[in-house]
Amino acid sequence: MSRAAEVAALTRAARFDRCVPDPVLPGIPVASGRCRRMMKVLLHGRCAYDCAYCGIRTCREDRSLSPADLADLFLRMWREGRADGLFLSSGIPRDVDEAMEGILETGEILRRRGYDGYLHLKVLPGAARADITDLARVADRISINIEAPSASRLSEIAGVKDYRQDIEKRQTWVADAMPGRHTTQLVVGAAGENDAEVLACIAGQYRRLAPARIYYSGFRPLPGTPLASHDPTPLWRQNRLYQADALLRLYHFSTDEVAGVLDEGGFLQNADPKRLLAGERPRVDVNRASLADLLRVPGIGPKNARRVLAAREKSPLRSERDLRACGVRGRGVGRYVTFGEGDVQSGIFEF
């Protein structure tokens, strides 16, 4: 295959996703808000690793781009307004150090040639610490995927990767190199894990490493892989994990609280976990509740909870109109709040 044909093939394989800021889910957070279309592409389209869920392992042709070719391609698309940010990863066709060198070189070329937009560079399992440090110098965000919630679960779907050494150890280096600005991802459902395992894992991630975000990718079986006959993960399970994640990350629920909505098998139900938890608690008096208690009301987020606290310092909140003035728009909030003793609206208040 000619170089021009390889470039065309890899360009067609690239994904373009819209980027959205936190806390909207499940987009890619871009602090500047400038990124609208993210180009996601691999430097190497073949991999020698044996991850059972990954389609790259089925590729027999060594399709790849040089760092210079990829930088040229992306800069042209960026200047033409067809891409606003780059998410660059790679298969590992031969050696992880070689693949990491190519990712780093691509980022360095882009910066030298004047690209000042969003750049997310992937850390590969087993990467050298020096390469991770250099990636953090060039990129807006770096990440390494843990893929599974534990070493035993990963061993069921990826025999080459060493969870402790290749991933967890490198995660520590990633967190040191870019504190609070790194991310990770789990493949949900490929290894047979339940949501209790996932929640325990992500709680530990936020506690020990403080990633900016954790992403969840529902497993999809791919032809030609060992898991081709495996059932796909329902999209709702992925989305409910995003909601449970938000309770831990943004609303400061404890792991035990969130685990209270799991079924006997340790799985989340297909219902909003915040609403399920609120249904088991007494109604919250919006004029007396603490910030923590306000955050447990469905429809009230961190920003609006602080607005409620500020508004009631001036005068008590008495009605739906008062909560709307604080930005609360959630449906059915009235089932979970009161406005104080004797408030006749507290029993009928609905959005």
mmCIF file of C-alpha atoms in Angstrom:
data_model
loop_
_atom_site.group_PDB
_atom_site.id
_atom_site.type_symbol
_atom_site.label_atom_id
_atom_site.label_comp_id
_atom_site.label_asym_id
_atom_site.label_seq_id
_atom_site.Cartn_x
_atom_site.Cartn_y
_atom_site.Cartn_z
ATOM 1 C CA MET A 1 0.000 0.000 0.000
ATOM 2 C CA SER A 2 1.359 3.436 -0.946
ATOM 3 C CA ARG A 3 1.947 6.116 1.668
ATOM 4 C CA ALA A 4 -0.886 8.195 0.196
ATOM 5 C CA ALA A 5 -3.251 5.227 0.438
ATOM 6 C CA GLU A 6 -2.206 4.569 4.066
ATOM 7 C CA VAL A 7 -2.880 8.192 4.989
ATOM 8 C CA ALA A 8 -6.282 8.052 3.283
ATOM 9 C CA ALA A 9 -7.178 4.781 5.050
ATOM 10 C CA LEU A 10 -6.204 6.054 8.501
ATOM 11 C CA THR A 11 -8.012 9.336 7.894
ATOM 12 C CA ARG A 12 -11.205 7.441 7.072
ATOM 13 C CA ALA A 13 -10.729 5.399 10.256
ATOM 14 C CA ALA A 14 -10.412 8.494 12.423
ATOM 15 C CA ARG A 15 -13.382 9.378 14.621
ATOM 16 C CA PHE A 16 -14.748 12.860 15.113
ATOM 17 C CA ASP A 17 -16.551 13.411 18.416
ATOM 18 C CA ARG A 18 -18.057 16.587 19.786
ATOM 19 C CA CYS A 19 -16.286 17.863 22.875
ATOM 20 C CA VAL A 20 -18.321 19.131 25.804
ATOM 21 C CA PRO A 21 -17.197 20.603 29.125
ATOM 22 C CA ASP A 22 -17.705 18.978 32.527
ATOM 23 C CA PRO A 23 -20.053 17.916 33.980
ATOM 24 C CA VAL A 24 -22.090 17.003 30.876
ATOM 25 C CA LEU A 25 -21.753 13.270 30.232
ATOM 26 C CA PRO A 26 -20.129 11.477 28.563
ATOM 27 C CA GLY A 27 -18.173 14.070 26.552
ATOM 28 C CA ILE A 28 -14.537 14.991 26.707
ATOM 29 C CA PRO A 29 -13.904 17.945 29.020
ATOM 30 C CA VAL A 30 -12.144 20.897 27.419
ATOM 31 C CA ALA A 31 -11.488 23.683 29.891
ATOM 32 C CA SER A 32 -11.228 26.438 27.294
ATOM 33 C CA GLY A 33 -14.556 25.530 25.709
ATOM 34 C CA ARG A 34 -12.974 26.100 22.286
ATOM 35 C CA CYS A 35 -12.964 22.481 21.159
ATOM 36 C CA ARG A 36 -16.054 21.498 19.165
ATOM 37 C CA ARG A 37 -14.894 18.512 17.087
ATOM 38 C CA MET A 38 -12.300 16.074 18.392
ATOM 39 C CA MET A 39 -10.310 14.027 15.919
ATOM 40 C CA LYS A 40 -9.554 10.624 17.475
ATOM 41 C CA VAL A 41 -6.913 8.648 15.611
ATOM 42 C CA LEU A 42 -4.257 5.966 16.081
ATOM 43 C CA LEU A 43 -0.642 6.511 15.094
ATOM 44 C CA HIS A 44 -0.296 2.753 14.488
ATOM 45 C CA GLY A 45 -3.315 0.746 13.375
ATOM 46 C CA ARG A 46 -1.970 -2.645 14.440
ATOM 47 C CA CYS A 47 -1.142 -4.058 17.883
ATOM 48 C CA ALA A 48 0.771 -7.096 19.122
ATOM 49 C CA TYR A 49 -1.149 -7.163 22.416
ATOM 50 C CA ASP A 50 -3.918 -9.707 22.965
ATOM 51 C CA CYS A 51 -6.781 -7.679 24.483
ATOM 52 C CA ALA A 52 -9.847 -9.832 23.782
ATOM 53 C CA TYR A 53 -12.232 -6.868 23.452
ATOM 54 C CA CYS A 54 -10.145 -4.852 20.975
ATOM 55 C CA GLY A 55 -10.629 -4.847 17.219
ATOM 56 C CA ILE A 56 -7.104 -3.611 16.533
ATOM 57 C CA ARG A 57 -5.771 -7.104 17.283
ATOM 58 C CA THR A 58 -7.573 -8.373 14.167
ATOM 59 C CA CYS A 59 -5.719 -5.998 11.842
ATOM 60 C CA ARG A 60 -3.062 -7.828 9.840
ATOM 61 C CA GLU A 61 -1.810 -4.857 7.788
ATOM 62 C CA ASP A 62 0.733 -2.599 9.446
ATOM 63 C CA ARG A 63 -1.041 0.650 8.710
ATOM 64 C CA SER A 64 0.632 3.574 10.385
ATOM 65 C CA LEU A 65 1.507 7.219 9.996
ATOM 66 C CA SER A 66 4.772 8.912 10.755
ATOM 67 C CA PRO A 67 4.562 11.706 13.342
ATOM 68 C CA ALA A 68 5.275 14.246 10.594
ATOM 69 C CA ASP A 69 2.529 12.866 8.316
ATOM 70 C CA LEU A 70 -0.037 12.847 11.106
ATOM 71 C CA ALA A 71 0.905 16.368 12.195
ATOM 72 C CA ASP A 72 0.545 17.568 8.590
ATOM 73 C CA LEU A 73 -2.821 15.874 8.242
ATOM 74 C CA PHE A 74 -4.241 17.273 11.473
ATOM 75 C CA LEU A 75 -2.892 20.801 10.958
ATOM 76 C CA ARG A 76 -4.493 20.927 7.526
ATOM 77 C CA MET A 77 -7.849 19.829 8.949
ATOM 78 C CA TRP A 78 -7.515 22.248 11.876
ATOM 79 C CA ARG A 79 -6.765 25.209 9.607
ATOM 80 C CA GLU A 80 -9.685 24.277 7.374
ATOM 81 C CA GLY A 81 -11.993 24.234 10.411
ATOM 82 C CA ARG A 82 -12.717 20.502 10.139
ATOM 83 C CA ALA A 83 -11.142 19.582 13.508
ATOM 84 C CA ASP A 84 -10.664 21.565 16.703
ATOM 85 C CA GLY A 85 -8.792 19.120 18.925
ATOM 86 C CA LEU A 86 -6.753 15.948 18.692
ATOM 87 C CA PHE A 87 -6.974 12.745 20.724
ATOM 88 C CA LEU A 88 -3.967 10.635 19.777
ATOM 89 C CA SER A 89 -3.393 7.034 20.777
ATOM 90 C CA SER A 90 -1.676 4.086 19.151
ATOM 91 C CA GLY A 91 -1.535 0.365 18.840
ATOM 92 C CA ILE A 92 1.732 -1.267 19.856
ATOM 93 C CA PRO A 93 2.918 -3.162 16.759
ATOM 94 C CA ARG A 94 6.397 -3.841 18.106
ATOM 95 C CA ASP A 95 7.755 -1.951 21.113
ATOM 96 C CA VAL A 96 5.930 0.311 23.583
ATOM 97 C CA ASP A 97 8.845 2.766 23.749
ATOM 98 C CA GLU A 98 8.784 3.166 19.977
ATOM 99 C CA ALA A 99 5.030 3.819 19.965
ATOM 100 C CA MET A 100 5.322 6.320 22.825
ATOM 101 C CA GLU A 101 8.153 8.111 21.028
ATOM 102 C CA GLY A 102 5.900 8.542 18.000
ATOM 103 C CA ILE A 103 3.017 9.953 20.076
ATOM 104 C CA LEU A 104 5.359 12.402 21.808
ATOM 105 C CA GLU A 105 7.030 13.473 18.569
ATOM 106 C CA THR A 106 3.637 14.170 16.976
ATOM 107 C CA GLY A 107 2.672 16.444 19.870
ATOM 108 C CA GLU A 108 5.988 18.264 19.770
ATOM 109 C CA ILE A 109 5.699 18.872 16.021
ATOM 110 C CA LEU A 110 2.204 20.289 16.431
ATOM 111 C CA ARG A 111 3.282 22.698 19.169
ATOM 112 C CA ARG A 112 6.376 23.806 17.246
ATOM 113 C CA ARG A 113 4.225 24.537 14.218
ATOM 114 C CA GLY A 114 1.888 26.800 16.133
ATOM 115 C CA TYR A 115 -0.984 24.554 17.146
ATOM 116 C CA ASP A 116 -2.305 25.890 20.469
ATOM 117 C CA GLY A 117 -5.569 23.950 20.646
ATOM 118 C CA TYR A 118 -6.652 20.974 22.730
ATOM 119 C CA LEU A 119 -4.295 17.989 22.674
ATOM 120 C CA HIS A 120 -4.980 14.715 24.496
ATOM 121 C CA LEU A 121 -2.107 12.219 24.303
ATOM 122 C CA LYS A 122 -2.473 8.592 25.374
ATOM 123 C CA VAL A 123 -0.032 6.876 27.732
ATOM 124 C CA LEU A 124 0.437 3.241 26.717
ATOM 125 C CA PRO A 125 0.755 0.343 29.189
ATOM 126 C CA GLY A 126 4.387 -0.083 30.248
ATOM 127 C CA ALA A 127 5.450 3.417 29.135
ATOM 128 C CA ALA A 128 8.685 4.861 30.512
ATOM 129 C CA ARG A 129 8.354 7.527 33.185
ATOM 130 C CA ALA A 130 10.438 9.999 31.170
ATOM 131 C CA ASP A 131 8.031 9.680 28.227
ATOM 132 C CA ILE A 132 5.050 10.310 30.516
ATOM 133 C CA THR A 133 6.711 13.439 31.897
ATOM 134 C CA ASP A 134 7.411 14.684 28.365
ATOM 135 C CA LEU A 135 3.827 14.025 27.257
ATOM 136 C CA ALA A 136 2.549 16.108 30.176
ATOM 137 C CA ARG A 137 4.779 18.975 29.052
ATOM 138 C CA VAL A 138 3.221 18.990 25.576
ATOM 139 C CA ALA A 139 -0.412 17.981 26.121
ATOM 140 C CA ASP A 140 -3.491 19.542 27.717
ATOM 141 C CA ARG A 141 -4.470 16.118 28.998
ATOM 142 C CA ILE A 142 -2.888 12.671 29.251
ATOM 143 C CA SER A 143 -4.491 9.370 30.182
ATOM 144 C CA ILE A 144 -3.872 5.666 30.596
ATOM 145 C CA ASN A 145 -6.774 3.213 30.502
ATOM 146 C CA ILE A 146 -7.197 0.701 33.305
ATOM 147 C CA GLU A 147 -9.859 -1.150 31.219
ATOM 148 C CA ALA A 148 -10.971 -3.408 34.119
ATOM 149 C CA PRO A 149 -11.631 -2.828 37.843
ATOM 150 C CA SER A 150 -8.964 -5.245 39.118
ATOM 151 C CA ALA A 151 -5.931 -7.303 38.165
ATOM 152 C CA SER A 152 -7.923 -10.542 38.203
ATOM 153 C CA ARG A 153 -10.593 -9.116 35.890
ATOM 154 C CA LEU A 154 -8.041 -7.718 33.428
ATOM 155 C CA SER A 155 -6.233 -11.072 33.296
ATOM 156 C CA GLU A 156 -9.422 -12.621 31.916
ATOM 157 C CA ILE A 157 -9.448 -10.361 28.855
ATOM 158 C CA ALA A 158 -5.827 -9.200 28.383
ATOM 159 C CA GLY A 159 -3.097 -11.723 29.097
ATOM 160 C CA VAL A 160 -0.109 -9.576 28.089
ATOM 161 C CA LYS A 161 -0.765 -6.548 30.294
ATOM 162 C CA ASP A 162 0.435 -6.601 33.898
ATOM 163 C CA TYR A 163 -2.206 -4.658 35.832
ATOM 164 C CA ARG A 164 0.075 -3.752 38.746
ATOM 165 C CA GLN A 165 3.203 -2.853 36.811
ATOM 166 C CA ASP A 166 2.071 -1.805 33.324
ATOM 167 C CA ILE A 167 -1.021 0.141 34.397
ATOM 168 C CA GLU A 168 -1.320 0.998 38.108
ATOM 169 C CA LYS A 169 2.340 1.962 38.450
ATOM 170 C CA ARG A 170 2.115 4.085 35.306
ATOM 171 C CA GLN A 171 -1.086 5.668 36.600
ATOM 172 C CA THR A 172 0.826 6.926 39.608
ATOM 173 C CA TRP A 173 3.414 8.466 37.290
ATOM 174 C CA VAL A 174 0.642 10.032 35.181
ATOM 175 C CA ALA A 175 -0.948 11.575 38.284
ATOM 176 C CA ASP A 176 2.430 12.957 39.381
ATOM 177 C CA ALA A 177 3.125 14.424 35.938
ATOM 178 C CA MET A 178 -0.296 16.058 35.465
ATOM 179 C CA PRO A 179 -2.126 16.234 38.805
ATOM 180 C CA GLY A 180 -5.873 16.681 38.457
ATOM 181 C CA ARG A 181 -5.704 16.809 34.640
ATOM 182 C CA HIS A 182 -5.448 13.133 33.745
ATOM 183 C CA THR A 183 -8.200 10.628 32.994
ATOM 184 C CA THR A 184 -8.766 6.898 32.643
ATOM 185 C CA GLN A 185 -11.344 4.540 31.160
ATOM 186 C CA LEU A 186 -12.967 1.182 31.915
ATOM 187 C CA VAL A 187 -14.499 -1.240 29.447
ATOM 188 C CA VAL A 188 -17.803 -2.173 31.086
ATOM 189 C CA GLY A 189 -18.996 -5.741 30.866
ATOM 190 C CA ALA A 190 -16.177 -7.445 28.964
ATOM 191 C CA ALA A 191 -14.642 -9.168 31.995
ATOM 192 C CA GLY A 192 -17.869 -10.178 33.753
ATOM 193 C CA GLU A 193 -17.425 -7.703 36.595
ATOM 194 C CA ASN A 194 -20.416 -6.314 38.487
ATOM 195 C CA ASP A 195 -21.048 -2.678 39.318
ATOM 196 C CA ALA A 196 -20.032 -3.131 42.948
ATOM 197 C CA GLU A 197 -16.527 -3.941 41.709
ATOM 198 C CA VAL A 198 -16.543 -0.923 39.404
ATOM 199 C CA LEU A 199 -17.715 1.435 42.168
ATOM 200 C CA ALA A 200 -15.041 0.181 44.567
ATOM 201 C CA CYS A 201 -12.434 0.685 41.868
ATOM 202 C CA ILE A 202 -13.431 4.216 40.895
ATOM 203 C CA ALA A 203 -13.785 5.325 44.516
ATOM 204 C CA GLY A 204 -10.186 4.243 45.025
ATOM 205 C CA GLN A 205 -9.159 6.048 41.850
ATOM 206 C CA TYR A 206 -10.652 9.355 42.975
ATOM 207 C CA ARG A 207 -9.260 8.960 46.490
ATOM 208 C CA ARG A 208 -5.694 7.979 45.569
ATOM 209 C CA LEU A 209 -5.041 9.557 42.178
ATOM 210 C CA ALA A 210 -7.665 12.326 41.779
ATOM 211 C CA PRO A 211 -8.266 11.987 38.022
ATOM 212 C CA ALA A 212 -10.248 14.748 36.351
ATOM 213 C CA ARG A 213 -12.660 12.166 34.977
ATOM 214 C CA ILE A 214 -13.225 8.455 34.571
ATOM 215 C CA TYR A 215 -14.893 7.265 31.380
ATOM 216 C CA TYR A 216 -16.990 4.154 30.829
ATOM 217 C CA SER A 217 -17.178 2.324 27.532
ATOM 218 C CA GLY A 218 -19.894 -0.294 27.263
ATOM 219 C CA PHE A 219 -18.496 -3.495 25.723
ATOM 220 C CA ARG A 220 -19.445 -4.229 22.106
ATOM 221 C CA PRO A 221 -18.494 -7.616 20.601
ATOM 222 C CA LEU A 222 -16.364 -7.357 17.457
ATOM 223 C CA PRO A 223 -16.050 -10.000 14.734
ATOM 224 C CA GLY A 224 -12.770 -11.879 14.796
ATOM 225 C CA THR A 225 -12.081 -11.329 18.514
ATOM 226 C CA PRO A 226 -12.297 -13.972 21.282
ATOM 227 C CA LEU A 227 -15.337 -12.145 22.678
ATOM 228 C CA ALA A 228 -17.232 -12.025 19.390
ATOM 229 C CA SER A 229 -20.062 -14.145 20.836
ATOM 230 C CA HIS A 230 -20.163 -12.267 24.160
ATOM 231 C CA ASP A 231 -23.350 -10.311 24.889
ATOM 232 C CA PRO A 232 -23.024 -6.531 24.454
ATOM 233 C CA THR A 233 -23.328 -4.310 27.501
ATOM 234 C CA PRO A 234 -26.631 -2.404 27.559
ATOM 235 C CA LEU A 235 -26.127 1.299 26.973
ATOM 236 C CA TRP A 236 -28.192 2.081 30.066
ATOM 237 C CA ARG A 237 -25.631 0.319 32.287
ATOM 238 C CA GLN A 238 -22.860 2.552 30.969
ATOM 239 C CA ASN A 239 -25.015 5.640 31.530
ATOM 240 C CA ARG A 240 -26.051 4.620 35.063
ATOM 241 C CA LEU A 241 -22.351 4.232 35.925
ATOM 242 C CA TYR A 242 -21.791 7.800 34.745
ATOM 243 C CA GLN A 243 -24.574 8.907 37.105
ATOM 244 C CA ALA A 244 -23.136 6.911 40.012
ATOM 245 C CA ASP A 245 -19.698 8.343 39.230
ATOM 246 C CA ALA A 246 -21.112 11.876 39.445
ATOM 247 C CA LEU A 247 -22.541 11.125 42.891
ATOM 248 C CA LEU A 248 -19.045 10.212 44.099
ATOM 249 C CA ARG A 249 -17.091 12.882 42.215
ATOM 250 C CA LEU A 250 -19.360 15.926 42.239
ATOM 251 C CA TYR A 251 -21.899 15.341 45.003
ATOM 252 C CA HIS A 252 -19.608 13.745 47.608
ATOM 253 C CA PHE A 253 -21.767 10.710 48.300
ATOM 254 C CA SER A 254 -19.926 7.933 50.102
ATOM 255 C CA THR A 255 -19.260 4.610 48.376
ATOM 256 C CA ASP A 256 -21.543 2.902 50.902
ATOM 257 C CA GLU A 257 -24.379 5.305 50.085
ATOM 258 C CA VAL A 258 -24.159 4.639 46.348
ATOM 259 C CA ALA A 259 -23.805 0.905 46.954
ATOM 260 C CA GLY A 260 -27.191 1.073 48.698
ATOM 261 C CA VAL A 261 -28.983 1.037 45.336
ATOM 262 C CA LEU A 262 -27.256 -2.097 43.991
ATOM 263 C CA ASP A 263 -29.323 -5.230 43.532
ATOM 264 C CA GLU A 264 -28.471 -8.619 45.048
ATOM 265 C CA GLY A 265 -26.037 -9.340 42.227
ATOM 266 C CA GLY A 266 -24.160 -6.091 42.795
ATOM 267 C CA PHE A 267 -25.548 -4.305 39.733
ATOM 268 C CA LEU A 268 -27.117 -0.871 39.350
ATOM 269 C CA GLN A 269 -30.772 -0.747 38.410
ATOM 270 C CA ASN A 270 -31.928 1.007 35.260
ATOM 271 C CA ALA A 271 -33.070 4.052 37.237
ATOM 272 C CA ASP A 272 -31.440 7.290 38.361
ATOM 273 C CA PRO A 273 -29.442 6.286 41.462
ATOM 274 C CA LYS A 274 -29.804 9.746 42.991
ATOM 275 C CA ARG A 275 -33.600 9.511 42.827
ATOM 276 C CA LEU A 276 -33.568 5.995 44.254
ATOM 277 C CA LEU A 277 -31.481 7.147 47.218
ATOM 278 C CA ALA A 278 -33.597 10.267 47.762
ATOM 279 C CA GLY A 279 -36.757 8.166 47.867
ATOM 280 C CA GLU A 280 -35.430 6.435 50.987
ATOM 281 C CA ARG A 281 -34.677 9.672 52.854
ATOM 282 C CA PRO A 282 -36.915 12.232 54.606
ATOM 283 C CA ARG A 283 -37.748 15.359 52.636
ATOM 284 C CA VAL A 284 -35.141 18.087 52.806
ATOM 285 C CA ASP A 285 -36.088 21.488 54.252
ATOM 286 C CA VAL A 286 -34.498 23.857 51.732
ATOM 287 C CA ASN A 287 -34.388 26.645 54.336
ATOM 288 C CA ARG A 288 -32.413 24.643 56.901
ATOM 289 C CA ALA A 289 -30.528 21.955 55.012
ATOM 290 C CA SER A 290 -26.751 21.863 54.829
ATOM 291 C CA LEU A 291 -24.953 21.970 51.486
ATOM 292 C CA ALA A 292 -24.415 18.205 51.697
ATOM 293 C CA ASP A 293 -28.146 17.582 52.227
ATOM 294 C CA LEU A 294 -29.150 19.917 49.396
ATOM 295 C CA LEU A 295 -26.833 18.012 47.065
ATOM 296 C CA ARG A 296 -28.790 14.855 47.830
ATOM 297 C CA VAL A 297 -31.948 16.318 46.300
ATOM 298 C CA PRO A 298 -32.531 15.180 42.693
ATOM 299 C CA GLY A 299 -32.478 18.207 40.419
ATOM 300 C CA ILE A 300 -30.191 20.270 42.663
ATOM 301 C CA GLY A 301 -26.534 20.382 41.646
ATOM 302 C CA PRO A 302 -23.501 22.063 43.253
ATOM 303 C CA LYS A 303 -24.009 25.453 41.618
ATOM 304 C CA ASN A 304 -27.734 25.687 42.377
ATOM 305 C CA ALA A 305 -27.265 24.369 45.908
ATOM 306 C CA ARG A 306 -24.934 27.288 46.622
ATOM 307 C CA ARG A 307 -27.470 29.676 45.105
ATOM 308 C CA VAL A 308 -30.126 28.286 47.445
ATOM 309 C CA LEU A 309 -27.824 28.852 50.442
ATOM 310 C CA ALA A 310 -27.145 32.439 49.355
ATOM 311 C CA ALA A 311 -30.818 33.218 48.614
ATOM 312 C CA ARG A 312 -32.149 31.977 51.946
ATOM 313 C CA GLU A 313 -29.680 34.235 53.777
ATOM 314 C CA LYS A 314 -31.728 37.151 52.456
ATOM 315 C CA SER A 315 -35.181 35.670 52.963
ATOM 316 C CA PRO A 316 -36.747 32.207 53.378
ATOM 317 C CA LEU A 317 -37.651 30.289 50.237
ATOM 318 C CA ARG A 318 -41.399 29.738 50.087
ATOM 319 C CA SER A 319 -42.383 28.429 46.687
ATOM 320 C CA GLU A 320 -41.564 26.902 43.342
ATOM 321 C CA ARG A 321 -40.825 30.370 42.014
ATOM 322 C CA ASP A 322 -38.117 30.878 44.654
ATOM 323 C CA LEU A 323 -36.362 27.659 43.692
ATOM 324 C CA ARG A 324 -36.632 28.469 40.003
ATOM 325 C CA ALA A 325 -34.970 31.804 40.732
ATOM 326 C CA CYS A 326 -32.031 29.799 42.097
ATOM 327 C CA GLY A 327 -31.791 27.884 38.824
ATOM 328 C CA VAL A 328 -33.442 24.646 40.008
ATOM 329 C CA ARG A 329 -35.268 23.152 37.030
ATOM 330 C CA GLY A 330 -35.437 19.429 37.840
ATOM 331 C CA ARG A 331 -38.736 17.611 37.359
ATOM 332 C CA GLY A 332 -40.379 16.234 40.465
ATOM 333 C CA VAL A 333 -38.128 18.040 42.935
ATOM 334 C CA GLY A 334 -41.169 18.734 45.080
ATOM 335 C CA ARG A 335 -41.330 15.103 46.108
ATOM 336 C CA TYR A 336 -38.053 15.520 47.963
ATOM 337 C CA VAL A 337 -38.226 18.992 49.593
ATOM 338 C CA THR A 338 -40.217 21.100 52.025
ATOM 339 C CA PHE A 339 -40.162 24.836 52.706
ATOM 340 C CA GLY A 340 -40.384 24.575 56.480
ATOM 341 C CA GLU A 341 -43.069 23.757 58.998
ATOM 342 C CA GLY A 342 -46.587 24.736 58.055
ATOM 343 C CA ASP A 343 -45.737 25.356 54.410
ATOM 344 C CA VAL A 344 -48.829 24.261 52.518
ATOM 345 C CA GLN A 345 -46.933 24.085 49.236
ATOM 346 C CA SER A 346 -44.459 21.482 50.473
ATOM 347 C CA GLY A 347 -46.911 18.649 49.865
ATOM 348 C CA ILE A 348 -47.986 19.665 46.359
ATOM 349 C CA PHE A 349 -44.869 21.249 44.933
ATOM 350 C CA GLU A 350 -43.994 19.764 41.532
ATOM 351 C CA PHE A 351 -41.893 20.943 38.576
#
